[in-house]
Short mmCIF file of C-alpha atoms in Angstrom, two decimals:
data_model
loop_
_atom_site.label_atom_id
_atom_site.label_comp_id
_atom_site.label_asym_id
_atom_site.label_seq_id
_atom_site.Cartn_x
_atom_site.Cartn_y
_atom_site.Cartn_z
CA UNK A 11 191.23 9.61 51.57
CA UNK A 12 187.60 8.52 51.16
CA UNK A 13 185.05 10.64 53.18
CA UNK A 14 181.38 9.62 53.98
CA UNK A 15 179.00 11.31 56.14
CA UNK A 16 176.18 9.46 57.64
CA UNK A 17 172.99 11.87 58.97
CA UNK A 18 171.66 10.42 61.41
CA UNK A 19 172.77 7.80 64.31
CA UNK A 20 169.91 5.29 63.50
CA UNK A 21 171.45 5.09 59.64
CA UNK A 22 174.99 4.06 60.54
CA UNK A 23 175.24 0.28 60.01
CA UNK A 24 178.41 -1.83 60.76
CA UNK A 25 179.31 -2.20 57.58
CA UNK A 26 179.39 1.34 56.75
CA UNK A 27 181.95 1.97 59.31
CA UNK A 28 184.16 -1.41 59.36
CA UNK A 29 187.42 -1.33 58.53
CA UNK A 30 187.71 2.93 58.62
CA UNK A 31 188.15 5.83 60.66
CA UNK A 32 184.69 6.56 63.04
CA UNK A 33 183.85 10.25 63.75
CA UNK A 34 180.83 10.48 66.00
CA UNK A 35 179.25 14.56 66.18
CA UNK A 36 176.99 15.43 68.70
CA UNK A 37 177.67 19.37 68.83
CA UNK A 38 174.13 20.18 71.01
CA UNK A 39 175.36 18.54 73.44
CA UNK A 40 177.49 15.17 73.36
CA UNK A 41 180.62 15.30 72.34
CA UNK A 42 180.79 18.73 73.09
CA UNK A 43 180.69 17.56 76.94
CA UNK A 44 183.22 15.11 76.23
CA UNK A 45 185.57 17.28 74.84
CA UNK A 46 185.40 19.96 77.66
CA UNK A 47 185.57 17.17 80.79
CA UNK A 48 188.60 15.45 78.67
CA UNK A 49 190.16 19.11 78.67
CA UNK A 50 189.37 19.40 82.33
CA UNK A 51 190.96 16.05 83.45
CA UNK A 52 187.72 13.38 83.19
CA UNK A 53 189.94 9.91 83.13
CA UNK A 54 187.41 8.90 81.34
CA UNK A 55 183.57 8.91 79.89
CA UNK A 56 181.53 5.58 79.04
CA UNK A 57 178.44 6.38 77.37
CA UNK A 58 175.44 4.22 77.83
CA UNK A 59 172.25 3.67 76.02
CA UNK A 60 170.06 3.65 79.19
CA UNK A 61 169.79 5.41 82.63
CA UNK A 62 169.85 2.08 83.91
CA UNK A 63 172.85 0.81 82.16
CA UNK A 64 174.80 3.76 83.95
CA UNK A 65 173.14 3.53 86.98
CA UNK A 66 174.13 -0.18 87.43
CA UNK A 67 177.96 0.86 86.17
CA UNK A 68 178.33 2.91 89.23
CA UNK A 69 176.91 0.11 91.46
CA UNK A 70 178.75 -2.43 89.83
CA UNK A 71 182.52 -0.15 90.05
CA UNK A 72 184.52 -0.37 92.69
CA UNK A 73 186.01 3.39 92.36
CA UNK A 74 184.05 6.61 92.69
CA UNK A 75 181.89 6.69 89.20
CA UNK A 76 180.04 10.22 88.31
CA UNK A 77 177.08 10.36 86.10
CA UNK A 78 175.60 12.62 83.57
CA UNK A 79 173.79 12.87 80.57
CA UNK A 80 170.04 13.63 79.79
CA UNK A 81 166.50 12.86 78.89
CA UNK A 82 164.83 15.54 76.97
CA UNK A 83 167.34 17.95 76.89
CA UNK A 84 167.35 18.14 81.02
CA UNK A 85 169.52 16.53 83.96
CA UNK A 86 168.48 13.18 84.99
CA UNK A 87 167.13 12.88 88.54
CA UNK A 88 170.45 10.78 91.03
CA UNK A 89 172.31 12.03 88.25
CA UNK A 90 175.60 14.20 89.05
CA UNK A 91 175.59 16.13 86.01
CA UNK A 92 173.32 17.57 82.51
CA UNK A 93 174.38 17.75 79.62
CA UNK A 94 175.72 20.97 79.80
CA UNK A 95 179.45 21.14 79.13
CA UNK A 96 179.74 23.88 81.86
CA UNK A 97 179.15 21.58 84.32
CA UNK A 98 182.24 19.76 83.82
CA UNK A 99 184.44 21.70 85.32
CA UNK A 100 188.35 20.71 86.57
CA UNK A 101 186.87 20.87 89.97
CA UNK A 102 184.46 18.18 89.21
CA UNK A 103 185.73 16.08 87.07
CA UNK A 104 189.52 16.04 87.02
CA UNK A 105 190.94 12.28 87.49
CA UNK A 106 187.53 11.29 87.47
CA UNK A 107 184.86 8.59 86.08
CA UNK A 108 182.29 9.53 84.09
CA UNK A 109 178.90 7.43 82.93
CA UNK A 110 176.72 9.40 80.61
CA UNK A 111 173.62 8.55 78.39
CA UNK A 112 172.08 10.96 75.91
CA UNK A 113 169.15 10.43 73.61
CA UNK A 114 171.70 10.66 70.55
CA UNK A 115 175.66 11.14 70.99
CA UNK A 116 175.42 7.57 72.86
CA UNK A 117 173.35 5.57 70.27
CA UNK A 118 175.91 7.24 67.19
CA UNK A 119 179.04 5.65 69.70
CA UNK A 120 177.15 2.65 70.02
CA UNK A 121 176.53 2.12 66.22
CA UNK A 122 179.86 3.15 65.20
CA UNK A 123 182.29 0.97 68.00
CA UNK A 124 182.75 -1.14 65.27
CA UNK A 125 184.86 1.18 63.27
CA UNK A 126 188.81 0.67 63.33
CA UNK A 127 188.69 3.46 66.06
CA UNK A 128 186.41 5.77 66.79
CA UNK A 129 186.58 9.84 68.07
CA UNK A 130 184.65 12.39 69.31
CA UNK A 131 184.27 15.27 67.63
CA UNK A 132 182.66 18.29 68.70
CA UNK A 133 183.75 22.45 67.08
CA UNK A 134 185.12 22.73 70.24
CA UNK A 135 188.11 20.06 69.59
CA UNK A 136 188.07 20.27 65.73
CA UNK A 137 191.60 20.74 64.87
CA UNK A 138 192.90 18.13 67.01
CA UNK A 139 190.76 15.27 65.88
CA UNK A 140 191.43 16.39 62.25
CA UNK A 141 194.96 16.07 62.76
CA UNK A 142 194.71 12.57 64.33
CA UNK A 143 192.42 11.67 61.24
CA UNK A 144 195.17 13.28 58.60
CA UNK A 145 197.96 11.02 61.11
CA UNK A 146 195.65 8.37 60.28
CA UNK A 147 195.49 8.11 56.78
CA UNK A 148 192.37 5.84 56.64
CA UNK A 149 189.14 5.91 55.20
CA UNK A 150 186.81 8.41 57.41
CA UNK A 151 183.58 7.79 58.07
CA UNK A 152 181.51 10.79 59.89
CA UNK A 153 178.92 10.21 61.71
CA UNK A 154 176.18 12.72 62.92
CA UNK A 155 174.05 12.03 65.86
CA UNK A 156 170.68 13.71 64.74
CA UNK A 157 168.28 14.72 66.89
CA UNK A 158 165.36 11.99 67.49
CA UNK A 159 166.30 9.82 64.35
CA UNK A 160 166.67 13.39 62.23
CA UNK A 161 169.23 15.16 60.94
CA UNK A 162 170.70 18.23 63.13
CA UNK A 163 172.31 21.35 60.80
CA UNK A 164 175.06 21.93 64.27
CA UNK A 165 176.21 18.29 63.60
CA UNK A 166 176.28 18.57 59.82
CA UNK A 167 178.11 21.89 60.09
CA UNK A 168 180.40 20.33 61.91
CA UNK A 169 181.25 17.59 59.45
CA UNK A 170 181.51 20.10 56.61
CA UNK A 171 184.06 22.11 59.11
CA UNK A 172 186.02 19.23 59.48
CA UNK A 173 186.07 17.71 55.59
CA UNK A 174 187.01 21.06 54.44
CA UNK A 175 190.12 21.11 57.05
CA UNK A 176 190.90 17.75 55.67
CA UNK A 177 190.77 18.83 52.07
CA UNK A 178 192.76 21.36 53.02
CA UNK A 179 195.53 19.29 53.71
CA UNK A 180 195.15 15.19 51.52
CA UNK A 181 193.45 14.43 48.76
CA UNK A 182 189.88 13.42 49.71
CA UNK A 183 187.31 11.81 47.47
CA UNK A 184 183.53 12.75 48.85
CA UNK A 185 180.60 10.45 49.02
CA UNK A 186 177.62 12.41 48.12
CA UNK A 187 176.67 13.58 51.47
CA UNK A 188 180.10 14.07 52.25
CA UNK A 189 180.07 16.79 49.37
CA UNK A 190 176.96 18.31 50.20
CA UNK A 191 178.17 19.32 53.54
CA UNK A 192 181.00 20.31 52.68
CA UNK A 193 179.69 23.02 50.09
CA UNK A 194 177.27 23.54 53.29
CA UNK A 195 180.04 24.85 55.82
CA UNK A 196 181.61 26.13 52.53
CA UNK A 197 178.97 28.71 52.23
CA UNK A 198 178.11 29.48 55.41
CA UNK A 199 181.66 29.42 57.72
CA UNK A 200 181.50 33.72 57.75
CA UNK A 201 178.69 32.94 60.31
CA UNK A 202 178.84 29.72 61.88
CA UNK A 203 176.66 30.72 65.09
CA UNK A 204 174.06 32.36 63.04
CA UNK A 205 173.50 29.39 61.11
CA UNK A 206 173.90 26.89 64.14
CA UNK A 207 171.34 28.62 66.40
CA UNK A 208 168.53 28.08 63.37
CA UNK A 209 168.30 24.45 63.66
CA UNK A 210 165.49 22.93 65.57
CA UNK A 211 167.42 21.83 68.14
CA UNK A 212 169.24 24.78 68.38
CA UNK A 213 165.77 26.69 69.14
CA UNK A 214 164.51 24.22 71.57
CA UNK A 215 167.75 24.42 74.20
CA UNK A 216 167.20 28.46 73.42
CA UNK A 217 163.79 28.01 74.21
CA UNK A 218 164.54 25.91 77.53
CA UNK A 219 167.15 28.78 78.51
CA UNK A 220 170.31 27.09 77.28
CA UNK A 221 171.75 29.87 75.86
CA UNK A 222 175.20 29.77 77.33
CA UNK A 223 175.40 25.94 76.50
CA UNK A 224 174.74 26.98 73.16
CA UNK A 225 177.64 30.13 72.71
CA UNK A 226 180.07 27.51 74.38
CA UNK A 227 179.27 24.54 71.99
CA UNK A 228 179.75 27.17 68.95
CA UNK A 229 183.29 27.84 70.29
CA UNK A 230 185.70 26.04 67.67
CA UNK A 231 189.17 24.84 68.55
CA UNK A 232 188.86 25.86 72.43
CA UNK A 233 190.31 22.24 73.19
CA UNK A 234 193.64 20.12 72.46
CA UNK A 235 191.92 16.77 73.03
CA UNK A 236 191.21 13.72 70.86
CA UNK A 237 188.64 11.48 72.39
CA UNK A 238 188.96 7.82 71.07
CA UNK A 239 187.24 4.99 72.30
CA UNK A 240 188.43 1.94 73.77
CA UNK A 241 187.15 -0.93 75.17
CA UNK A 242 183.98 1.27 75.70
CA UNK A 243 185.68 4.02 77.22
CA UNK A 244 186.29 7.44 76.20
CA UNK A 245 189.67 8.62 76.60
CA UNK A 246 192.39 10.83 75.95
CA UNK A 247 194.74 10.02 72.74
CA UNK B 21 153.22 24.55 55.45
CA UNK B 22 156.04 22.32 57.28
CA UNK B 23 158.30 20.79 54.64
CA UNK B 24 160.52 17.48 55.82
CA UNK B 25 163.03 15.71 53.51
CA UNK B 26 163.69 12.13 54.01
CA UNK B 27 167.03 11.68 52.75
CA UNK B 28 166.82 7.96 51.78
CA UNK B 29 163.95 5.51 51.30
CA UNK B 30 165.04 2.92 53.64
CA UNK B 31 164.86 5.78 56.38
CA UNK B 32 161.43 7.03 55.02
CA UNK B 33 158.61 5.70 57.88
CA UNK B 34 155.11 5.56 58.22
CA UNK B 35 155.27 7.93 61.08
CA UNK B 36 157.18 10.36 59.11
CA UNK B 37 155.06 10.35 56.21
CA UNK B 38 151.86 10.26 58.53
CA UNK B 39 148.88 13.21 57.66
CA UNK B 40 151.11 14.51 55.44
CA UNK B 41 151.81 14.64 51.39
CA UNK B 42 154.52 13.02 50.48
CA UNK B 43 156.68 13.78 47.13
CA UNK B 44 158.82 10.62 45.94
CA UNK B 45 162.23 11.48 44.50
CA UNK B 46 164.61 9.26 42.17
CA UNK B 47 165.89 11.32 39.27
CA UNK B 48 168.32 8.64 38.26
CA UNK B 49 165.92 7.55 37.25
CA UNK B 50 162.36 6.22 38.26
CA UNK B 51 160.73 8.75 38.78
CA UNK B 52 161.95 10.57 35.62
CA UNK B 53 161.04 7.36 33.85
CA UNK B 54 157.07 7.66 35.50
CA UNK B 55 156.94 11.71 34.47
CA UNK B 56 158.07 10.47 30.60
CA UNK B 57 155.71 7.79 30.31
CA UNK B 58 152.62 9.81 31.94
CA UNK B 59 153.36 12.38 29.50
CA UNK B 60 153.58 9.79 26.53
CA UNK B 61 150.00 8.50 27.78
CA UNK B 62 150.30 5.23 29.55
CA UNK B 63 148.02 4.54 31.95
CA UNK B 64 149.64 3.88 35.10
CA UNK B 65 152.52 2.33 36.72
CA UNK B 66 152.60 -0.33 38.70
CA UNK B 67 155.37 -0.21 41.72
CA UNK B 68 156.86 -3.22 42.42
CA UNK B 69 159.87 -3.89 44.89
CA UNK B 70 161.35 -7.42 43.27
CA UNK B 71 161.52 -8.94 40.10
CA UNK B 72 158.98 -11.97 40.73
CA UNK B 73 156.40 -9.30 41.48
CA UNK B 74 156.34 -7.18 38.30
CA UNK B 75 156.52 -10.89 36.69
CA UNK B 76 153.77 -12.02 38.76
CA UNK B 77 151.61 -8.85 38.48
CA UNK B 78 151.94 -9.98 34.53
CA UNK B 79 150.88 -13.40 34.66
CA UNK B 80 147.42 -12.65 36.64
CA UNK B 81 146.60 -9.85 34.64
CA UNK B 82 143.71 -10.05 32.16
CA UNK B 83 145.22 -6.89 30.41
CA UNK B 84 148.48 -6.48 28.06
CA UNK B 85 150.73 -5.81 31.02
CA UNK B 86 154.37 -4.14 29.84
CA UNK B 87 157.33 -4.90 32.38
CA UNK B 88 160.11 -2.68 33.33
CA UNK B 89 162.60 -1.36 35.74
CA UNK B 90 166.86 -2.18 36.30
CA UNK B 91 169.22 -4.20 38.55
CA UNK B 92 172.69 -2.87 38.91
CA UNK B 93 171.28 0.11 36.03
CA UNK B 94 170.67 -2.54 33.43
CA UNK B 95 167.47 -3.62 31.53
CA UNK B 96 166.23 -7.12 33.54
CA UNK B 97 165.97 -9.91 31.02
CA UNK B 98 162.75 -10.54 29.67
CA UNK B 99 161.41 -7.01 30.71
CA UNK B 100 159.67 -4.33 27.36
CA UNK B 101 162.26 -1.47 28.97
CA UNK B 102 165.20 -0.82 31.14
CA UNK B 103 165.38 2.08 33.55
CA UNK B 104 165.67 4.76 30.68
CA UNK B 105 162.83 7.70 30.07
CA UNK B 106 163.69 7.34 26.68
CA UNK B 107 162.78 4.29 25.92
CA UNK B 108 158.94 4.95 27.18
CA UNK B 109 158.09 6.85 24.26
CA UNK B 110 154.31 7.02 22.87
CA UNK B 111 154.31 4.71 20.35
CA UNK B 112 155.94 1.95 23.25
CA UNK B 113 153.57 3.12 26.08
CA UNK B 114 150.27 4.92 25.04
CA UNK B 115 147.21 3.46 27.10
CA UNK B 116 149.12 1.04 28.68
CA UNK B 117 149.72 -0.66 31.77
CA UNK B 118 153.43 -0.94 33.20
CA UNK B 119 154.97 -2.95 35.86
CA UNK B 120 158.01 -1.35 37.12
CA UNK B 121 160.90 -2.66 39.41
CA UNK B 122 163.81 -0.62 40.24
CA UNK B 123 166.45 -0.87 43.32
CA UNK B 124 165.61 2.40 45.05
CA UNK B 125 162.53 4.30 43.72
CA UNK B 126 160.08 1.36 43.97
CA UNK B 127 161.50 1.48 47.57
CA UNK B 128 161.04 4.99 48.46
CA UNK B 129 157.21 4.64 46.87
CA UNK B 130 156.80 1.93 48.92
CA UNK B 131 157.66 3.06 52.21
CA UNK B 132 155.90 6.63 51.75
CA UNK B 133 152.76 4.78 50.57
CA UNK B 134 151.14 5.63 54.27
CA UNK B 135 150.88 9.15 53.12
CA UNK B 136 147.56 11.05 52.66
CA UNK B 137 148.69 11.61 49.04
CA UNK B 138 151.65 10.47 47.46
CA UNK B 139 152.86 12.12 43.80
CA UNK B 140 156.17 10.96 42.00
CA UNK B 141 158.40 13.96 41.36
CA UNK B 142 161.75 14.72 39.13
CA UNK B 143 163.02 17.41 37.32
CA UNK B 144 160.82 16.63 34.35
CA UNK B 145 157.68 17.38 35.93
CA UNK B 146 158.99 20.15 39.21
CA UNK B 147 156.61 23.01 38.54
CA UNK B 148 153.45 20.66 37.88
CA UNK B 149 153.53 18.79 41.37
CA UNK B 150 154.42 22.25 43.09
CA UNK B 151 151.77 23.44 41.56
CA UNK B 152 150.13 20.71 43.33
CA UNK B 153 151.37 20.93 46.63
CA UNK B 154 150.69 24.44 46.72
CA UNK B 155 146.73 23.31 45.78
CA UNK B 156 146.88 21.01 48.84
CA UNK B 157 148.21 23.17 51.52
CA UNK B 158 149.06 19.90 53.42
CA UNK B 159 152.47 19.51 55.05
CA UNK B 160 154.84 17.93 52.39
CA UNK B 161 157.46 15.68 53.00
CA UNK B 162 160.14 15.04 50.19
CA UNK B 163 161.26 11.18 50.23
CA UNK B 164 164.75 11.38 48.24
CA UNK B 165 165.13 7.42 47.04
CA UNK B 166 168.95 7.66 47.00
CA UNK B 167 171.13 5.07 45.82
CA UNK B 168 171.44 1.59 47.67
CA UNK B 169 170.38 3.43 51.45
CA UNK B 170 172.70 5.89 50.69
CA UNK B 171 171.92 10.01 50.36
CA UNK B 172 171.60 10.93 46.68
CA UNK B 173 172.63 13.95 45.45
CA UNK B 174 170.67 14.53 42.15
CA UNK B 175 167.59 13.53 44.59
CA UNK B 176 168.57 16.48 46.79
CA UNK B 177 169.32 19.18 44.48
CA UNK B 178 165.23 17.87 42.62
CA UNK B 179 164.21 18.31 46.61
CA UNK B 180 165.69 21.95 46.94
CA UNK B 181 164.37 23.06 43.76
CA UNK B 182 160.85 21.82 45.29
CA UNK B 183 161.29 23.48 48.42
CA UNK B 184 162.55 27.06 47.13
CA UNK B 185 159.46 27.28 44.81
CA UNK B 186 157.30 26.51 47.32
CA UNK B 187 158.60 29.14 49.55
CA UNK B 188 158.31 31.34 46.45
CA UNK B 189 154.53 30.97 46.92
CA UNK B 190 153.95 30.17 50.91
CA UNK B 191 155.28 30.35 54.20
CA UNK B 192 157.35 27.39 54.95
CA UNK B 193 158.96 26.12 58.13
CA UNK B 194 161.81 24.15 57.20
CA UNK B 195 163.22 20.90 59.01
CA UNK B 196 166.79 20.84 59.18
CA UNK B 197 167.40 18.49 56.08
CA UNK B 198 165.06 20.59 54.47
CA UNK B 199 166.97 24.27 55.08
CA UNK B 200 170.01 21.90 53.88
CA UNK B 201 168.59 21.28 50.83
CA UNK B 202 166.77 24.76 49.91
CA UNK B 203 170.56 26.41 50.63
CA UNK B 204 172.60 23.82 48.62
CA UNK B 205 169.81 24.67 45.61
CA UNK B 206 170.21 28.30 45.59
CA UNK B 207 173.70 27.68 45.73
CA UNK B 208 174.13 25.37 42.53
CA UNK B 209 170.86 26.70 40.66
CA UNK B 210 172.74 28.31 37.87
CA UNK B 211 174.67 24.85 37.70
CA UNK B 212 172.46 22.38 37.86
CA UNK B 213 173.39 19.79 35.50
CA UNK B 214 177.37 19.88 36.57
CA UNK B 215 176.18 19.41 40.24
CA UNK B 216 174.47 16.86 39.15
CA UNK B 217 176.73 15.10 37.11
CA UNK B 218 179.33 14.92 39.80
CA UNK B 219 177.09 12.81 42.06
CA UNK B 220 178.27 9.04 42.67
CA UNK B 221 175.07 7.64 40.91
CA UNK B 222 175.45 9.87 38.01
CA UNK B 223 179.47 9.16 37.38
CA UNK B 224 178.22 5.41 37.24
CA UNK B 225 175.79 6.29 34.32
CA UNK B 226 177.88 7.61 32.52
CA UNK B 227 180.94 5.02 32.92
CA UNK B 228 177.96 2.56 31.53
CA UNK B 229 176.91 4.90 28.83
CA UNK B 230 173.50 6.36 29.95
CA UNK B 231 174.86 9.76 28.55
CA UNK B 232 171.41 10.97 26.79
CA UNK B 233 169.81 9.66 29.82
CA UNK B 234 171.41 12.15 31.98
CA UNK B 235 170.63 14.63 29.73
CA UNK B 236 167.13 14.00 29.36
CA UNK B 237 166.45 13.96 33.57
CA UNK B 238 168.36 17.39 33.75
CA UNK B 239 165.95 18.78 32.19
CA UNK B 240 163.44 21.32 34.54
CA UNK B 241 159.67 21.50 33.51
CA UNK B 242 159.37 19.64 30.64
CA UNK B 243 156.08 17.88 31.11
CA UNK B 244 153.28 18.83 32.79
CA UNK B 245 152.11 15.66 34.72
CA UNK B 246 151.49 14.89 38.64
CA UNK B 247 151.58 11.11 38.64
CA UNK B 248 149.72 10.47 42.07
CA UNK B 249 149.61 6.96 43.95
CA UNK B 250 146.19 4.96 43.87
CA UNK B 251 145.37 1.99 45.15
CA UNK B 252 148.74 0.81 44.05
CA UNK B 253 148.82 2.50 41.06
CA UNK B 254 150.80 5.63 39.87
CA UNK B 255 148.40 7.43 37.71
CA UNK B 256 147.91 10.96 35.83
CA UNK B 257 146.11 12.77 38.49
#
């Protein structure tokens, strides 16, 4: 199995991901959210690149449509929810819905829907997507979301989490970033919180009083659920 | 002093590079080519980003202009040198002009040109442009070329190397790609050249022979030269 890690959202072209697996990271706070409402029942999440573009979703469906998502780091005014994962509770979300936009997770979905299909990983659902990928067979192609066009240490210490599970278990050959996280998560896995909470965008959601976001998101394996897109949906595998 | 690494030159922009200095990296090998022939005395090194512009650059010259630079990691026909530091020895380059074309590091220089100061760094010459930086007291961002918009890792592991000494000498805040970087160096430090050799750029030089080459950019500290960008023109600073 080939493995390739692109950095940022912005850097992952169509031709980088055709024709292989798609793994899109967003740990702070993406595809953490989306793993937790697909554990707590969402039917389903469409991510958009605008407020608008959800906002006229909702209008346009003819069943009950939540939305959620953020603009710097906060809850979007009309919106239902943030883009806090504890906010998705079964209460909320179960059987429901769900439009989101985020300044990241949603652009790395948007540039990587051309992959042969495409998941959502977050630590939170690690495991389970890894086993779909080693299912799979194919090519993988990770891609982290970044943070403003640059690189976020959560995502990439996700990606070296999940290509050391999958060395673990197939042969994998490792681009060059690819390797370099992987010796990354290598070296630091003892103290994966520690390590998470230095990166920049670690500090700010600490520094806007997201710490519990923050504990939750470094949980790792608290969810069963592969998220795979399809036809611009989110859904359960 | 903030230090930022760029991970590839197509994702190096002005904004990044903005008020700061920036440090071009390519050790495979432009920039290891510009530290050997500063050190054997030419005098400078013209950047160009396609053939018909080094060629060009010749014609209108009133000066003995020498051409070089690869495509696909071979010599161009018609050019005085490949994309080997061992070909620019003194007797070949002393006092001369050069025209260079390569596929990544004529890239990187030219999208970092916006910088306040730009200097062209490899393994060959680490210690001199630290020195340098360390004069300045500017921010510094680190503009790894990698290999056909893809992450390097030879260009990382030159970029860590930069970063630890600096924070040997000053305070530094670290971006994210930076911290990366300054861990994966202390990690492979004692192993340099095997890290190095595993990259996917590297593995190609050697299936085409560029053995001695390999070698030769491995090396830490060998020259003591800060080629700096003016006007155009990489020069001995």
């Amino acid at each position: 199995m080939n493995i390739d890690v692109v950095f940022t959202a912005q850097t992952c072209s169509k031709e980088r991901v055709k024709g292989k697996n798609a793994v899109v990271i967003d740990v702070l706070r993406f595809t953490s959210v989306v793993a937790a409402a697909m554990a707590n029942g969402a039917k389903g999440i469409v991510p958009f690149l605008s407020v608008e573009g959800a906002e006229q979703y909702r209008k346009d469906s003819t069943e009950e449509i939540l939305l959620g998502g953020e603009r710097a780091c906060n809850k979007i005014p009309g919106f239902d929810f943030g883009n806090s994962p504890l906010e998705y509770t079964p209460e909320a979300v179960e059987g429901k819905l769900i439009g989101i936009t985020t300044t990241n997770g949603t652009v790395a979905i948007g540039n990587a829907a051309e992959a042969t299909a495409l998941y959502a990983l977050s630590l939170l659902n690690l495991q389970a997507v890894v086993d779909r990928l080693l299912d799979g067979g194919e090519d993988v192609v990770i891609v982290c979301s970044g943070t403003l066009a640059r690189f976020a240490l959560e995502d990439g210490l996700c990606a070296g989490a999940a290509i050391a599970r999958l060395m673990a278990d197939t042969t994998c050959e490792l681009s060059d970033s690819a390797y370099l996280l992987s010796t990354f998560y290598e070296q630091n896995k003892g103290t994966l919180k520690a390590v998470l909470s230095r990166s920049v965008h670690a500090r700010r959601l600490l520094r806007l009083g997201y710490t519990e976001d923050l504990d939750y998101c470094c949980t790792v394996d608290k969810f069963d659920v592969v998220p795979v897109l399809n036809k611009g949906m989110l859904m359960r595998l």
